[in-house]
Structure formats: C-alpha cells, structure tokens
Amino acid sequence: MTGMGQRMQAAGGCLVAVVGAGAGLGAWAVGVRGRFRRFEQAPDWSVIYAELPLMVLGGVAVSLGLWALGRRVRARQ
C-alpha cells in the first residue's frame, strides 16, 4: 500500500496535468476562428487535427515539467 503522502503527490500531479491541458486549450482557442477560416479559402482542418492536440499536450508537458522542477527545488531546501 502506498502512503497518504504518495497519494497526495499523485493527485497533485494529475491536477497539474489537467490544469496544463486547460491552459493549452485556452491558448489554442485564442484567435482560432481566424486561423480556421481564411479569406476566400477552404477551411484549414490542420488547426483541429494538428494544432489542438499539440497545444494540449504541450500544456501538459510544460505544467508537469514545472511541477517536477518545483518539487526538486523544494526537496533541496
């Protein structure tokens, strides 16, 4: 069995990942209408199938990286 501290760390990591995914989604949503529909052109579907997953995964990766860095710095003190 894992201790309560390890469960809280795991829950914190999951929460940080969800917040990072939300931040990536929010960053992607800024100006998406202009990127999706360009003047006198067909819709650009790469905005949906390429940019959206990359932004969400990038948000998760950055947030978890910062969380791990913060834990490492706090452990040294």
PDB file of N, CA, C and O in Angstrom:
ATOM      1  N   MET A   1       0.837  -1.183   0.000  1.00  0.00           N
ATOM      2  CA  MET A   1       0.000   0.000   0.000  1.00  0.00           C
ATOM      3  C   MET A   1       0.882   1.246   0.000  1.00  0.00           C
ATOM      4  O   MET A   1       1.925   1.285   0.626  1.00  0.00           O
ATOM      5  N   THR A   2       0.393   2.240  -0.671  1.00  0.00           N
ATOM      6  CA  THR A   2       1.119   3.495  -0.681  1.00  0.00           C
ATOM      7  C   THR A   2       0.638   4.379   0.451  1.00  0.00           C
ATOM      8  O   THR A   2      -0.491   4.276   0.914  1.00  0.00           O
ATOM      9  N   GLY A   3       1.514   5.233   0.898  1.00  0.00           N
ATOM     10  CA  GLY A   3       1.170   6.141   1.988  1.00  0.00           C
ATOM     11  C   GLY A   3       0.307   7.293   1.506  1.00  0.00           C
ATOM     12  O   GLY A   3       0.144   7.530   0.312  1.00  0.00           O
ATOM     13  N   MET A   4      -0.246   8.008   2.452  1.00  0.00           N
ATOM     14  CA  MET A   4      -1.108   9.146   2.130  1.00  0.00           C
ATOM     15  C   MET A   4      -0.341  10.233   1.403  1.00  0.00           C
ATOM     16  O   MET A   4      -0.867  10.900   0.524  1.00  0.00           O
ATOM     17  N   GLY A   5       0.933  10.408   1.738  1.00  0.00           N
ATOM     18  CA  GLY A   5       1.745  11.423   1.073  1.00  0.00           C
ATOM     19  C   GLY A   5       1.935  11.132  -0.402  1.00  0.00           C
ATOM     20  O   GLY A   5       1.887  12.031  -1.236  1.00  0.00           O
ATOM     21  N   GLN A   6       2.149   9.871  -0.736  1.00  0.00           N
ATOM     22  CA  GLN A   6       2.318   9.495  -2.139  1.00  0.00           C
ATOM     23  C   GLN A   6       1.017   9.669  -2.919  1.00  0.00           C
ATOM     24  O   GLN A   6       1.031  10.060  -4.078  1.00  0.00           O
ATOM     25  N   ARG A   7      -0.102   9.394  -2.275  1.00  0.00           N
ATOM     26  CA  ARG A   7      -1.392   9.595  -2.939  1.00  0.00           C
ATOM     27  C   ARG A   7      -1.638  11.069  -3.210  1.00  0.00           C
ATOM     28  O   ARG A   7      -2.170  11.436  -4.255  1.00  0.00           O
ATOM     29  N   MET A   8      -1.276  11.902  -2.262  1.00  0.00           N
ATOM     30  CA  MET A   8      -1.452  13.345  -2.455  1.00  0.00           C
ATOM     31  C   MET A   8      -0.534  13.857  -3.564  1.00  0.00           C
ATOM     32  O   MET A   8      -0.930  14.718  -4.344  1.00  0.00           O
ATOM     33  N   GLN A   9       0.667  13.325  -3.650  1.00  0.00           N
ATOM     34  CA  GLN A   9       1.581  13.717  -4.726  1.00  0.00           C
ATOM     35  C   GLN A   9       1.018  13.294  -6.077  1.00  0.00           C
ATOM     36  O   GLN A   9       1.064  14.059  -7.042  1.00  0.00           O
ATOM     37  N   ALA A  10       0.481  12.093  -6.154  1.00  0.00           N
ATOM     38  CA  ALA A  10      -0.098  11.611  -7.406  1.00  0.00           C
ATOM     39  C   ALA A  10      -1.320  12.443  -7.790  1.00  0.00           C
ATOM     40  O   ALA A  10      -1.495  12.808  -8.957  1.00  0.00           O
ATOM     41  N   ALA A  11      -2.161  12.751  -6.814  1.00  0.00           N
ATOM     42  CA  ALA A  11      -3.333  13.581  -7.086  1.00  0.00           C
ATOM     43  C   ALA A  11      -2.914  14.981  -7.520  1.00  0.00           C
ATOM     44  O   ALA A  11      -3.523  15.563  -8.428  1.00  0.00           O
ATOM     45  N   GLY A  12      -1.878  15.512  -6.890  1.00  0.00           N
ATOM     46  CA  GLY A  12      -1.365  16.826  -7.283  1.00  0.00           C
ATOM     47  C   GLY A  12      -0.827  16.820  -8.702  1.00  0.00           C
ATOM     48  O   GLY A  12      -1.058  17.760  -9.469  1.00  0.00           O
ATOM     49  N   GLY A  13      -0.119  15.764  -9.072  1.00  0.00           N
ATOM     50  CA  GLY A  13       0.394  15.652 -10.433  1.00  0.00           C
ATOM     51  C   GLY A  13      -0.720  15.564 -11.454  1.00  0.00           C
ATOM     52  O   GLY A  13      -0.658  16.179 -12.521  1.00  0.00           O
ATOM     53  N   CYS A  14      -1.757  14.816 -11.141  1.00  0.00           N
ATOM     54  CA  CYS A  14      -2.912  14.723 -12.049  1.00  0.00           C
ATOM     55  C   CYS A  14      -3.612  16.067 -12.182  1.00  0.00           C
ATOM     56  O   CYS A  14      -4.012  16.468 -13.273  1.00  0.00           O
ATOM     57  N   LEU A  15      -3.754  16.772 -11.067  1.00  0.00           N
ATOM     58  CA  LEU A  15      -4.387  18.086 -11.098  1.00  0.00           C
ATOM     59  C   LEU A  15      -3.567  19.069 -11.922  1.00  0.00           C
ATOM     60  O   LEU A  15      -4.113  19.835 -12.718  1.00  0.00           O
ATOM     61  N   VAL A  16      -2.264  19.016 -11.770  1.00  0.00           N
ATOM     62  CA  VAL A  16      -1.393  19.889 -12.555  1.00  0.00           C
ATOM     63  C   VAL A  16      -1.506  19.562 -14.038  1.00  0.00           C
ATOM     64  O   VAL A  16      -1.529  20.463 -14.891  1.00  0.00           O
ATOM     65  N   ALA A  17      -1.606  18.293 -14.380  1.00  0.00           N
ATOM     66  CA  ALA A  17      -1.754  17.895 -15.785  1.00  0.00           C
ATOM     67  C   ALA A  17      -3.067  18.408 -16.368  1.00  0.00           C
ATOM     68  O   ALA A  17      -3.108  18.889 -17.506  1.00  0.00           O
ATOM     69  N   VAL A  18      -4.137  18.333 -15.598  1.00  0.00           N
ATOM     70  CA  VAL A  18      -5.435  18.820 -16.074  1.00  0.00           C
ATOM     71  C   VAL A  18      -5.401  20.337 -16.261  1.00  0.00           C
ATOM     72  O   VAL A  18      -5.917  20.862 -17.253  1.00  0.00           O
ATOM     73  N   VAL A  19      -4.797  21.040 -15.319  1.00  0.00           N
ATOM     74  CA  VAL A  19      -4.679  22.498 -15.440  1.00  0.00           C
ATOM     75  C   VAL A  19      -3.822  22.857 -16.656  1.00  0.00           C
ATOM     76  O   VAL A  19      -4.139  23.791 -17.399  1.00  0.00           O
ATOM     77  N   GLY A  20      -2.760  22.114 -16.889  1.00  0.00           N
ATOM     78  CA  GLY A  20      -1.913  22.357 -18.058  1.00  0.00           C
ATOM     79  C   GLY A  20      -2.662  22.114 -19.361  1.00  0.00           C
ATOM     80  O   GLY A  20      -2.507  22.860 -20.330  1.00  0.00           O
ATOM     81  N   ALA A  21      -3.484  21.062 -19.394  1.00  0.00           N
ATOM     82  CA  ALA A  21      -4.282  20.794 -20.590  1.00  0.00           C
ATOM     83  C   ALA A  21      -5.276  21.924 -20.830  1.00  0.00           C
ATOM     84  O   ALA A  21      -5.486  22.355 -21.967  1.00  0.00           O
ATOM     85  N   GLY A  22      -5.869  22.419 -19.764  1.00  0.00           N
ATOM     86  CA  GLY A  22      -6.781  23.549 -19.901  1.00  0.00           C
ATOM     87  C   GLY A  22      -6.081  24.807 -20.378  1.00  0.00           C
ATOM     88  O   GLY A  22      -6.618  25.561 -21.187  1.00  0.00           O
ATOM     89  N   ALA A  23      -4.877  25.036 -19.882  1.00  0.00           N
ATOM     90  CA  ALA A  23      -4.108  26.204 -20.324  1.00  0.00           C
ATOM     91  C   ALA A  23      -3.732  26.079 -21.801  1.00  0.00           C
ATOM     92  O   ALA A  23      -3.799  27.058 -22.553  1.00  0.00           O
ATOM     93  N   GLY A  24      -3.349  24.873 -22.218  1.00  0.00           N
ATOM     94  CA  GLY A  24      -3.035  24.665 -23.640  1.00  0.00           C
ATOM     95  C   GLY A  24      -4.255  24.854 -24.517  1.00  0.00           C
ATOM     96  O   GLY A  24      -4.175  25.453 -25.596  1.00  0.00           O
ATOM     97  N   LEU A  25      -5.399  24.369 -24.063  1.00  0.00           N
ATOM     98  CA  LEU A  25      -6.646  24.542 -24.803  1.00  0.00           C
ATOM     99  C   LEU A  25      -7.019  26.015 -24.871  1.00  0.00           C
ATOM    100  O   LEU A  25      -7.442  26.513 -25.920  1.00  0.00           O
ATOM    101  N   GLY A  26      -6.847  26.709 -23.765  1.00  0.00           N
ATOM    102  CA  GLY A  26      -7.136  28.141 -23.762  1.00  0.00           C
ATOM    103  C   GLY A  26      -6.221  28.918 -24.696  1.00  0.00           C
ATOM    104  O   GLY A  26      -6.662  29.839 -25.398  1.00  0.00           O
ATOM    105  N   ALA A  27      -4.953  28.576 -24.713  1.00  0.00           N
ATOM    106  CA  ALA A  27      -4.011  29.255 -25.604  1.00  0.00           C
ATOM    107  C   ALA A  27      -4.332  28.955 -27.067  1.00  0.00           C
ATOM    108  O   ALA A  27      -4.214  29.829 -27.931  1.00  0.00           O
ATOM    109  N   TRP A  28      -4.783  27.742 -27.354  1.00  0.00           N
ATOM    110  CA  TRP A  28      -5.150  27.375 -28.715  1.00  0.00           C
ATOM    111  C   TRP A  28      -6.410  28.111 -29.159  1.00  0.00           C
ATOM    112  O   TRP A  28      -6.539  28.508 -30.321  1.00  0.00           O
ATOM    113  N   ALA A  29      -7.348  28.328 -28.254  1.00  0.00           N
ATOM    114  CA  ALA A  29      -8.636  28.917 -28.598  1.00  0.00           C
ATOM    115  C   ALA A  29      -8.539  30.396 -28.957  1.00  0.00           C
ATOM    116  O   ALA A  29      -9.443  30.927 -29.604  1.00  0.00           O
ATOM    117  N   VAL A  30      -7.461  31.052 -28.575  1.00  0.00           N
ATOM    118  CA  VAL A  30      -7.312  32.472 -28.897  1.00  0.00           C
ATOM    119  C   VAL A  30      -7.091  32.624 -30.398  1.00  0.00           C
ATOM    120  O   VAL A  30      -6.098  32.142 -30.942  1.00  0.00           O
ATOM    121  N   GLY A  31      -8.023  33.234 -31.067  1.00  0.00           N
ATOM    122  CA  GLY A  31      -7.906  33.502 -32.496  1.00  0.00           C
ATOM    123  C   GLY A  31      -8.090  32.289 -33.387  1.00  0.00           C
ATOM    124  O   GLY A  31      -7.673  32.308 -34.543  1.00  0.00           O
ATOM    125  N   VAL A  32      -8.711  31.230 -32.890  1.00  0.00           N
ATOM    126  CA  VAL A  32      -8.850  30.022 -33.698  1.00  0.00           C
ATOM    127  C   VAL A  32      -9.780  30.248 -34.884  1.00  0.00           C
ATOM    128  O   VAL A  32      -9.580  29.672 -35.950  1.00  0.00           O
ATOM    129  N   ARG A  33     -10.778  31.081 -34.725  1.00  0.00           N
ATOM    130  CA  ARG A  33     -11.708  31.328 -35.830  1.00  0.00           C
ATOM    131  C   ARG A  33     -10.986  31.942 -37.023  1.00  0.00           C
ATOM    132  O   ARG A  33     -11.237  31.588 -38.170  1.00  0.00           O
ATOM    133  N   GLY A  34     -10.067  32.845 -36.763  1.00  0.00           N
ATOM    134  CA  GLY A  34      -9.306  33.458 -37.846  1.00  0.00           C
ATOM    135  C   GLY A  34      -8.340  32.492 -38.506  1.00  0.00           C
ATOM    136  O   GLY A  34      -8.093  32.567 -39.708  1.00  0.00           O
ATOM    137  N   ARG A  35      -7.791  31.565 -37.732  1.00  0.00           N
ATOM    138  CA  ARG A  35      -6.885  30.572 -38.321  1.00  0.00           C
ATOM    139  C   ARG A  35      -7.649  29.501 -39.071  1.00  0.00           C
ATOM    140  O   ARG A  35      -7.152  28.934 -40.043  1.00  0.00           O
ATOM    141  N   PHE A  36      -8.861  29.197 -38.626  1.00  0.00           N
ATOM    142  CA  PHE A  36      -9.634  28.120 -39.253  1.00  0.00           C
ATOM    143  C   PHE A  36     -10.246  28.570 -40.576  1.00  0.00           C
ATOM    144  O   PHE A  36     -10.207  27.854 -41.545  1.00  0.00           O
ATOM    145  N   ARG A  37     -10.819  29.738 -40.619  1.00  0.00           N
ATOM    146  CA  ARG A  37     -11.443  30.273 -41.825  1.00  0.00           C
ATOM    147  C   ARG A  37     -10.620  31.432 -42.352  1.00  0.00           C
ATOM    148  O   ARG A  37     -10.636  32.516 -41.805  1.00  0.00           O
ATOM    149  N   ARG A  38      -9.916  31.199 -43.410  1.00  0.00           N
ATOM    150  CA  ARG A  38      -9.147  32.267 -44.034  1.00  0.00           C
ATOM    151  C   ARG A  38      -9.972  32.848 -45.183  1.00  0.00           C
ATOM    152  O   ARG A  38     -10.803  32.178 -45.770  1.00  0.00           O
ATOM    153  N   PHE A  39      -9.711  34.077 -45.515  1.00  0.00           N
ATOM    154  CA  PHE A  39     -10.487  34.785 -46.524  1.00  0.00           C
ATOM    155  C   PHE A  39     -10.429  34.066 -47.869  1.00  0.00           C
ATOM    156  O   PHE A  39      -9.348  33.823 -48.398  1.00  0.00           O
ATOM    157  N   GLU A  40     -11.586  33.740 -48.414  1.00  0.00           N
ATOM    158  CA  GLU A  40     -11.755  33.106 -49.730  1.00  0.00           C
ATOM    159  C   GLU A  40     -10.968  31.812 -49.873  1.00  0.00           C
ATOM    160  O   GLU A  40     -10.480  31.484 -50.945  1.00  0.00           O
ATOM    161  N   GLN A  41     -10.847  31.071 -48.796  1.00  0.00           N
ATOM    162  CA  GLN A  41     -10.178  29.776 -48.857  1.00  0.00           C
ATOM    163  C   GLN A  41     -11.040  28.748 -48.160  1.00  0.00           C
ATOM    164  O   GLN A  41     -11.937  29.078 -47.394  1.00  0.00           O
ATOM    165  N   ALA A  42     -10.758  27.506 -48.437  1.00  0.00           N
ATOM    166  CA  ALA A  42     -11.458  26.418 -47.753  1.00  0.00           C
ATOM    167  C   ALA A  42     -10.994  26.358 -46.297  1.00  0.00           C
ATOM    168  O   ALA A  42      -9.936  26.875 -45.953  1.00  0.00           O
ATOM    169  N   PRO A  43     -11.789  25.736 -45.427  1.00  0.00           N
ATOM    170  CA  PRO A  43     -11.368  25.608 -44.021  1.00  0.00           C
ATOM    171  C   PRO A  43     -10.032  24.867 -43.909  1.00  0.00           C
ATOM    172  O   PRO A  43      -9.756  23.934 -44.653  1.00  0.00           O
ATOM    173  N   ASP A  44      -9.232  25.301 -42.975  1.00  0.00           N
ATOM    174  CA  ASP A  44      -7.924  24.693 -42.717  1.00  0.00           C
ATOM    175  C   ASP A  44      -8.088  23.689 -41.567  1.00  0.00           C
ATOM    176  O   ASP A  44      -8.063  24.063 -40.400  1.00  0.00           O
ATOM    177  N   TRP A  45      -8.253  22.412 -41.901  1.00  0.00           N
ATOM    178  CA  TRP A  45      -8.532  21.389 -40.895  1.00  0.00           C
ATOM    179  C   TRP A  45      -7.312  21.040 -40.053  1.00  0.00           C
ATOM    180  O   TRP A  45      -7.445  20.418 -39.004  1.00  0.00           O
ATOM    181  N   SER A  46      -6.134  21.456 -40.473  1.00  0.00           N
ATOM    182  CA  SER A  46      -4.947  21.175 -39.660  1.00  0.00           C
ATOM    183  C   SER A  46      -5.001  21.912 -38.320  1.00  0.00           C
ATOM    184  O   SER A  46      -4.326  21.518 -37.369  1.00  0.00           O
ATOM    185  N   VAL A  47      -5.815  22.955 -38.254  1.00  0.00           N
ATOM    186  CA  VAL A  47      -5.995  23.662 -36.984  1.00  0.00           C
ATOM    187  C   VAL A  47      -6.587  22.714 -35.945  1.00  0.00           C
ATOM    188  O   VAL A  47      -6.222  22.739 -34.776  1.00  0.00           O
ATOM    189  N   ILE A  48      -7.486  21.831 -36.386  1.00  0.00           N
ATOM    190  CA  ILE A  48      -8.151  20.900 -35.469  1.00  0.00           C
ATOM    191  C   ILE A  48      -7.282  19.670 -35.188  1.00  0.00           C
ATOM    192  O   ILE A  48      -7.051  19.310 -34.043  1.00  0.00           O
ATOM    193  N   TYR A  49      -6.817  19.007 -36.227  1.00  0.00           N
ATOM    194  CA  TYR A  49      -6.142  17.724 -36.009  1.00  0.00           C
ATOM    195  C   TYR A  49      -4.653  17.833 -35.736  1.00  0.00           C
ATOM    196  O   TYR A  49      -4.033  16.847 -35.325  1.00  0.00           O
ATOM    197  N   ALA A  50      -4.043  18.983 -35.914  1.00  0.00           N
ATOM    198  CA  ALA A  50      -2.612  19.115 -35.632  1.00  0.00           C
ATOM    199  C   ALA A  50      -2.345  20.097 -34.494  1.00  0.00           C
ATOM    200  O   ALA A  50      -1.674  19.755 -33.520  1.00  0.00           O
ATOM    201  N   GLU A  51      -2.895  21.303 -34.606  1.00  0.00           N
ATOM    202  CA  GLU A  51      -2.589  22.326 -33.607  1.00  0.00           C
ATOM    203  C   GLU A  51      -3.217  22.037 -32.253  1.00  0.00           C
ATOM    204  O   GLU A  51      -2.576  22.225 -31.221  1.00  0.00           O
ATOM    205  N   LEU A  52      -4.472  21.604 -32.237  1.00  0.00           N
ATOM    206  CA  LEU A  52      -5.170  21.378 -30.968  1.00  0.00           C
ATOM    207  C   LEU A  52      -4.484  20.321 -30.104  1.00  0.00           C
ATOM    208  O   LEU A  52      -4.167  20.589 -28.942  1.00  0.00           O
ATOM    209  N   PRO A  53      -4.215  19.120 -30.621  1.00  0.00           N
ATOM    210  CA  PRO A  53      -3.531  18.132 -29.761  1.00  0.00           C
ATOM    211  C   PRO A  53      -2.137  18.569 -29.329  1.00  0.00           C
ATOM    212  O   PRO A  53      -1.731  18.308 -28.196  1.00  0.00           O
ATOM    213  N   LEU A  54      -1.418  19.256 -30.201  1.00  0.00           N
ATOM    214  CA  LEU A  54      -0.077  19.716 -29.832  1.00  0.00           C
ATOM    215  C   LEU A  54      -0.120  20.754 -28.720  1.00  0.00           C
ATOM    216  O   LEU A  54       0.711  20.731 -27.807  1.00  0.00           O
ATOM    217  N   MET A  55      -1.088  21.646 -28.756  1.00  0.00           N
ATOM    218  CA  MET A  55      -1.200  22.656 -27.712  1.00  0.00           C
ATOM    219  C   MET A  55      -1.604  22.033 -26.379  1.00  0.00           C
ATOM    220  O   MET A  55      -1.084  22.396 -25.329  1.00  0.00           O
ATOM    221  N   VAL A  56      -2.539  21.087 -26.419  1.00  0.00           N
ATOM    222  CA  VAL A  56      -2.967  20.448 -25.172  1.00  0.00           C
ATOM    223  C   VAL A  56      -1.820  19.626 -24.582  1.00  0.00           C
ATOM    224  O   VAL A  56      -1.526  19.721 -23.386  1.00  0.00           O
ATOM    225  N   LEU A  57      -1.155  18.823 -25.400  1.00  0.00           N
ATOM    226  CA  LEU A  57      -0.027  18.030 -24.908  1.00  0.00           C
ATOM    227  C   LEU A  57       1.131  18.917 -24.466  1.00  0.00           C
ATOM    228  O   LEU A  57       1.815  18.614 -23.488  1.00  0.00           O
ATOM    229  N   GLY A  58       1.352  20.017 -25.179  1.00  0.00           N
ATOM    230  CA  GLY A  58       2.399  20.945 -24.777  1.00  0.00           C
ATOM    231  C   GLY A  58       2.092  21.589 -23.433  1.00  0.00           C
ATOM    232  O   GLY A  58       2.983  21.755 -22.599  1.00  0.00           O
ATOM    233  N   GLY A  59       0.832  21.935 -23.214  1.00  0.00           N
ATOM    234  CA  GLY A  59       0.440  22.496 -21.924  1.00  0.00           C
ATOM    235  C   GLY A  59       0.645  21.513 -20.792  1.00  0.00           C
ATOM    236  O   GLY A  59       1.119  21.870 -19.712  1.00  0.00           O
ATOM    237  N   VAL A  60       0.311  20.246 -21.041  1.00  0.00           N
ATOM    238  CA  VAL A  60       0.517  19.209 -20.029  1.00  0.00           C
ATOM    239  C   VAL A  60       2.004  19.024 -19.749  1.00  0.00           C
ATOM    240  O   VAL A  60       2.426  18.959 -18.591  1.00  0.00           O
ATOM    241  N   ALA A  61       2.803  18.961 -20.799  1.00  0.00           N
ATOM    242  CA  ALA A  61       4.245  18.744 -20.620  1.00  0.00           C
ATOM    243  C   ALA A  61       4.902  19.894 -19.866  1.00  0.00           C
ATOM    244  O   ALA A  61       5.708  19.668 -18.953  1.00  0.00           O
ATOM    245  N   VAL A  62       4.552  21.116 -20.222  1.00  0.00           N
ATOM    246  CA  VAL A  62       5.153  22.277 -19.545  1.00  0.00           C
ATOM    247  C   VAL A  62       4.735  22.326 -18.088  1.00  0.00           C
ATOM    248  O   VAL A  62       5.562  22.557 -17.194  1.00  0.00           O
ATOM    249  N   SER A  63       3.448  22.100 -17.815  1.00  0.00           N
ATOM    250  CA  SER A  63       2.990  22.180 -16.429  1.00  0.00           C
ATOM    251  C   SER A  63       3.607  21.085 -15.567  1.00  0.00           C
ATOM    252  O   SER A  63       4.006  21.330 -14.426  1.00  0.00           O
ATOM    253  N   LEU A  64       3.698  19.861 -16.088  1.00  0.00           N
ATOM    254  CA  LEU A  64       4.317  18.786 -15.314  1.00  0.00           C
ATOM    255  C   LEU A  64       5.817  19.010 -15.136  1.00  0.00           C
ATOM    256  O   LEU A  64       6.387  18.671 -14.094  1.00  0.00           O
ATOM    257  N   GLY A  65       6.461  19.571 -16.141  1.00  0.00           N
ATOM    258  CA  GLY A  65       7.880  19.892 -16.009  1.00  0.00           C
ATOM    259  C   GLY A  65       8.133  20.934 -14.931  1.00  0.00           C
ATOM    260  O   GLY A  65       9.048  20.804 -14.120  1.00  0.00           O
ATOM    261  N   LEU A  66       7.292  21.974 -14.914  1.00  0.00           N
ATOM    262  CA  LEU A  66       7.430  22.994 -13.873  1.00  0.00           C
ATOM    263  C   LEU A  66       7.104  22.436 -12.494  1.00  0.00           C
ATOM    264  O   LEU A  66       7.744  22.788 -11.499  1.00  0.00           O
ATOM    265  N   TRP A  67       6.128  21.555 -12.416  1.00  0.00           N
ATOM    266  CA  TRP A  67       5.765  20.925 -11.140  1.00  0.00           C
ATOM    267  C   TRP A  67       6.931  20.073 -10.615  1.00  0.00           C
ATOM    268  O   TRP A  67       7.280  20.141  -9.444  1.00  0.00           O
ATOM    269  N   ALA A  68       7.537  19.290 -11.502  1.00  0.00           N
ATOM    270  CA  ALA A  68       8.674  18.454 -11.095  1.00  0.00           C
ATOM    271  C   ALA A  68       9.870  19.316 -10.684  1.00  0.00           C
ATOM    272  O   ALA A  68      10.565  19.002  -9.710  1.00  0.00           O
ATOM    273  N   LEU A  69      10.103  20.406 -11.406  1.00  0.00           N
ATOM    274  CA  LEU A  69      11.192  21.302 -11.054  1.00  0.00           C
ATOM    275  C   LEU A  69      10.943  21.943  -9.689  1.00  0.00           C
ATOM    276  O   LEU A  69      11.860  22.030  -8.861  1.00  0.00           O
ATOM    277  N   GLY A  70       9.724  22.341  -9.438  1.00  0.00           N
ATOM    278  CA  GLY A  70       9.387  22.914  -8.136  1.00  0.00           C
ATOM    279  C   GLY A  70       9.562  21.920  -7.010  1.00  0.00           C
ATOM    280  O   GLY A  70      10.037  22.266  -5.921  1.00  0.00           O
ATOM    281  N   ARG A  71       9.195  20.676  -7.228  1.00  0.00           N
ATOM    282  CA  ARG A  71       9.369  19.637  -6.206  1.00  0.00           C
ATOM    283  C   ARG A  71      10.849  19.388  -5.938  1.00  0.00           C
ATOM    284  O   ARG A  71      11.251  19.170  -4.811  1.00  0.00           O
ATOM    285  N   ARG A  72      11.642  19.413  -6.993  1.00  0.00           N
ATOM    286  CA  ARG A  72      13.083  19.176  -6.831  1.00  0.00           C
ATOM    287  C   ARG A  72      13.743  20.313  -6.051  1.00  0.00           C
ATOM    288  O   ARG A  72      14.560  20.090  -5.169  1.00  0.00           O
ATOM    289  N   VAL A  73      13.364  21.546  -6.379  1.00  0.00           N
ATOM    290  CA  VAL A  73      13.923  22.701  -5.675  1.00  0.00           C
ATOM    291  C   VAL A  73      13.487  22.680  -4.221  1.00  0.00           C
ATOM    292  O   VAL A  73      14.285  22.948  -3.319  1.00  0.00           O
ATOM    293  N   ARG A  74      12.234  22.357  -3.970  1.00  0.00           N
ATOM    294  CA  ARG A  74      11.729  22.319  -2.602  1.00  0.00           C
ATOM    295  C   ARG A  74      12.392  21.196  -1.809  1.00  0.00           C
ATOM    296  O   ARG A  74      12.613  21.324  -0.603  1.00  0.00           O
ATOM    297  N   ALA A  75      12.734  20.087  -2.446  1.00  0.00           N
ATOM    298  CA  ALA A  75      13.368  18.961  -1.751  1.00  0.00           C
ATOM    299  C   ALA A  75      14.796  19.302  -1.331  1.00  0.00           C
ATOM    300  O   ALA A  75      15.293  18.780  -0.347  1.00  0.00           O
ATOM    301  N   ARG A  76      15.464  20.174  -2.062  1.00  0.00           N
ATOM    302  CA  ARG A  76      16.843  20.551  -1.731  1.00  0.00           C
ATOM    303  C   ARG A  76      16.917  21.478  -0.534  1.00  0.00           C
ATOM    304  O   ARG A  76      17.945  21.594   0.095  1.00  0.00           O
ATOM    305  N   GLN A  77      15.837  22.170  -0.245  1.00  0.00           N
ATOM    306  CA  GLN A  77      15.862  23.140   0.857  1.00  0.00           C
ATOM    307  C   GLN A  77      15.688  22.517   2.188  1.00  0.00           C
ATOM    308  O   GLN A  77      15.294  21.542   2.518  1.00  0.00           O
TER     309      GLN A  77
END
